Structure formats: structure tokens, C-alpha cells
Amino acid sequence: MTQLEIFRKIAPEFQQISDDEVQGMLDLVGDILSKKRFGKMYDRAVALLAAHQFTLQTLIANDENAGAATSLTSGALVSEREGDLQRSYGGMASSSSGDDMDSLLKKTVYGLQFLTLRSMCIVPVMTRMG
């Protein structure tokens, strides 16, 4: 299957987006992924990351604050009180560690699937401590 066919299969809710526009996104995200690291799962990884990007674009377009969509810029809910309704959210990570950079991927089902696929294909280097 081609990347476009994989995308159409895993993300049918984006059927209204033209093949040219989808292919453009596939090309963009494909440039930042390693064919060598993902191996035979490369095309699926590209399709998942493209679906993640389209989902983010939809969330931003549907939020009245546009690029500052609170569902994307706030962290996870860390506490909630019912009387006088109070909610506290964790901050979005601002450092460049891997976990912090993955926080946006964790905001969509496609991002989560991409993270799962990445963890299956790319094993981090472990060093011996002590």
C-alpha cells in the first residue's frame, strides 16, 4: 500500500481533503522521519503523523482562540474541585527532552499510535549506570 492508501484507511474522517493536499502533508512529515529507523513501518509512521497533523489543524480551526487552542496549549488536568468549580492544569513542557516534545503527540489518537509504533521500531540506547 502507498502512504496515501494507508492514510485513507487509518483516517477516513479526512475523506473531504483532496489527495494532493494529503500527499503534500505526507511529503512534509516524511522529511522528518527516518526510513532507516522505521524500516518496513516507515509508510505507516508517515501516515499516522500526517493524520495527527490534520487532527491538530482541525482542533485549531474549531477553537475560537485559533493558534492558541487551549486543548493543545494546556497541560493535563491535575486537580478539579466541584464547589465553585476550580480546575488546575499542568503546564506544557518547555524543555527539549523527548518526553516534553512528545506531549503534543499525546493530544491525538494518531499521535499516540505514532508513539507506540515509534517505540516498537526505535529502541533507545541504554547505558550502564554505576
Short mmCIF file of C-alpha atoms in Angstrom, two decimals:
data_model
loop_
_atom_site.label_atom_id
_atom_site.label_comp_id
_atom_site.label_asym_id
_atom_site.label_seq_id
_atom_site.Cartn_x
_atom_site.Cartn_y
_atom_site.Cartn_z
CA MET A 1 0.00 0.00 0.00
CA THR A 2 1.13 3.54 -0.66
CA GLN A 3 1.34 6.17 2.07
CA LEU A 4 -1.80 7.80 0.66
CA GLU A 5 -3.72 4.50 0.74
CA ILE A 6 -2.59 3.86 4.32
CA PHE A 7 -3.66 7.39 5.29
CA ARG A 8 -7.10 6.93 3.71
CA LYS A 9 -7.55 3.62 5.55
CA ILE A 10 -6.49 4.82 9.02
CA ALA A 11 -8.12 8.27 8.86
CA PRO A 12 -11.41 8.02 6.94
CA GLU A 13 -12.74 11.17 8.63
CA PHE A 14 -10.44 13.20 6.37
CA GLN A 15 -12.00 11.95 3.13
CA GLN A 16 -13.02 15.53 2.21
CA ILE A 17 -9.34 16.54 1.99
CA SER A 18 -8.01 16.21 -1.56
CA ASP A 19 -5.36 13.65 -2.45
CA ASP A 20 -2.99 16.48 -3.42
CA GLU A 21 -3.33 18.15 -0.02
CA VAL A 22 -2.87 14.83 1.81
CA GLN A 23 0.15 13.99 -0.34
CA GLY A 24 1.63 17.39 0.49
CA MET A 25 1.33 16.68 4.22
CA LEU A 26 2.72 13.16 3.74
CA ASP A 27 5.74 14.68 1.98
CA LEU A 28 6.23 17.26 4.74
CA VAL A 29 6.16 14.81 7.63
CA GLY A 30 8.07 12.19 5.67
CA ASP A 31 11.03 14.56 5.52
CA ILE A 32 11.42 14.48 9.31
CA LEU A 33 11.21 10.70 9.78
CA SER A 34 13.99 8.19 9.22
CA LYS A 35 13.34 5.42 6.69
CA LYS A 36 16.26 3.54 8.19
CA ARG A 37 14.92 3.70 11.76
CA PHE A 38 11.29 2.87 10.94
CA GLY A 39 12.16 0.24 8.34
CA LYS A 40 9.13 -1.51 6.87
CA MET A 41 6.84 0.56 9.13
CA TYR A 42 8.03 3.88 7.64
CA ASP A 43 4.97 4.44 5.42
CA ARG A 44 2.61 3.75 8.32
CA ALA A 45 4.56 6.14 10.56
CA VAL A 46 4.31 8.87 7.91
CA ALA A 47 0.56 8.30 7.50
CA LEU A 48 -0.01 8.41 11.28
CA LEU A 49 2.00 11.59 11.69
CA ALA A 50 0.13 13.23 8.79
CA ALA A 51 -3.22 12.24 10.35
CA HIS A 52 -2.00 13.71 13.65
CA GLN A 53 -1.16 17.00 11.90
CA PHE A 54 -4.55 17.18 10.18
CA THR A 55 -6.26 16.49 13.53
CA LEU A 56 -4.30 19.32 15.15
CA GLN A 57 -5.25 21.64 12.29
CA THR A 58 -8.92 20.73 12.80
CA LEU A 59 -8.69 21.38 16.55
CA ILE A 60 -7.07 24.76 15.93
CA ALA A 61 -9.57 25.73 13.22
CA ASN A 62 -12.50 24.86 15.50
CA ASP A 63 -11.14 26.74 18.54
CA GLU A 64 -12.11 30.40 18.84
CA ASN A 65 -8.58 31.24 20.01
CA ALA A 66 -7.13 29.80 16.77
CA GLY A 67 -3.39 29.12 17.21
CA ALA A 68 -3.68 29.30 21.00
CA ALA A 69 -6.16 26.41 21.21
CA THR A 70 -6.39 25.69 24.92
CA SER A 71 -6.82 21.97 24.33
CA LEU A 72 -3.35 22.00 22.78
CA THR A 73 -1.53 24.61 24.84
CA SER A 74 -2.58 23.49 28.32
CA GLY A 75 -1.19 20.51 30.12
CA ALA A 76 -3.16 17.64 31.61
CA LEU A 77 -5.83 18.24 34.22
CA VAL A 78 -4.07 17.82 37.59
CA SER A 79 -6.84 18.79 40.02
CA GLU A 80 -10.52 19.62 39.98
CA ARG A 81 -12.93 20.93 42.62
CA GLU A 82 -16.68 20.93 42.22
CA GLY A 83 -17.92 23.65 44.60
CA ASP A 84 -17.25 27.00 42.86
CA LEU A 85 -15.75 24.96 40.01
CA GLN A 86 -11.98 25.08 40.08
CA ARG A 87 -9.65 23.26 37.70
CA SER A 88 -5.88 23.19 37.62
CA TYR A 89 -3.86 22.17 34.62
CA GLY A 90 -0.23 21.22 34.40
CA GLY A 91 1.89 23.43 32.20
CA MET A 92 3.00 22.40 28.76
CA ALA A 93 6.57 21.23 28.78
CA SER A 94 9.08 23.77 27.63
CA SER A 95 12.36 21.89 27.65
CA SER A 96 13.63 19.79 24.80
CA SER A 97 13.67 16.34 26.39
CA GLY A 98 11.95 13.54 24.49
CA ASP A 99 9.01 13.29 26.89
CA ASP A 100 8.38 17.02 26.65
CA MET A 101 8.46 17.01 22.87
CA ASP A 102 6.02 14.07 22.83
CA SER A 103 3.37 15.99 24.79
CA LEU A 104 1.72 17.32 21.63
CA LEU A 105 1.73 13.85 20.06
CA LYS A 106 -0.20 12.64 23.10
CA LYS A 107 -3.06 15.03 22.27
CA THR A 108 -4.46 12.92 19.39
CA VAL A 109 -5.20 9.25 18.86
CA TYR A 110 -2.95 9.30 15.78
CA GLY A 111 -0.11 10.83 17.76
CA LEU A 112 -0.48 8.11 20.40
CA GLN A 113 -0.44 5.42 17.70
CA PHE A 114 2.66 7.03 16.20
CA LEU A 115 4.38 6.98 19.62
CA THR A 116 3.52 3.29 20.01
CA LEU A 117 4.87 2.50 16.56
CA ARG A 118 8.00 4.55 17.21
CA SER A 119 8.67 2.70 20.46
CA MET A 120 8.38 -0.61 18.61
CA CYS A 121 10.78 0.46 15.85
CA ILE A 122 13.28 2.67 17.64
CA VAL A 123 14.87 1.28 20.78
CA PRO A 124 16.64 3.95 22.84
CA VAL A 125 20.27 3.43 23.77
CA MET A 126 20.67 2.34 27.36
CA THR A 127 23.86 3.00 29.27
CA ARG A 128 25.10 1.13 32.27
CA MET A 129 24.98 3.22 35.40
CA GLY A 130 27.42 2.74 38.27
#
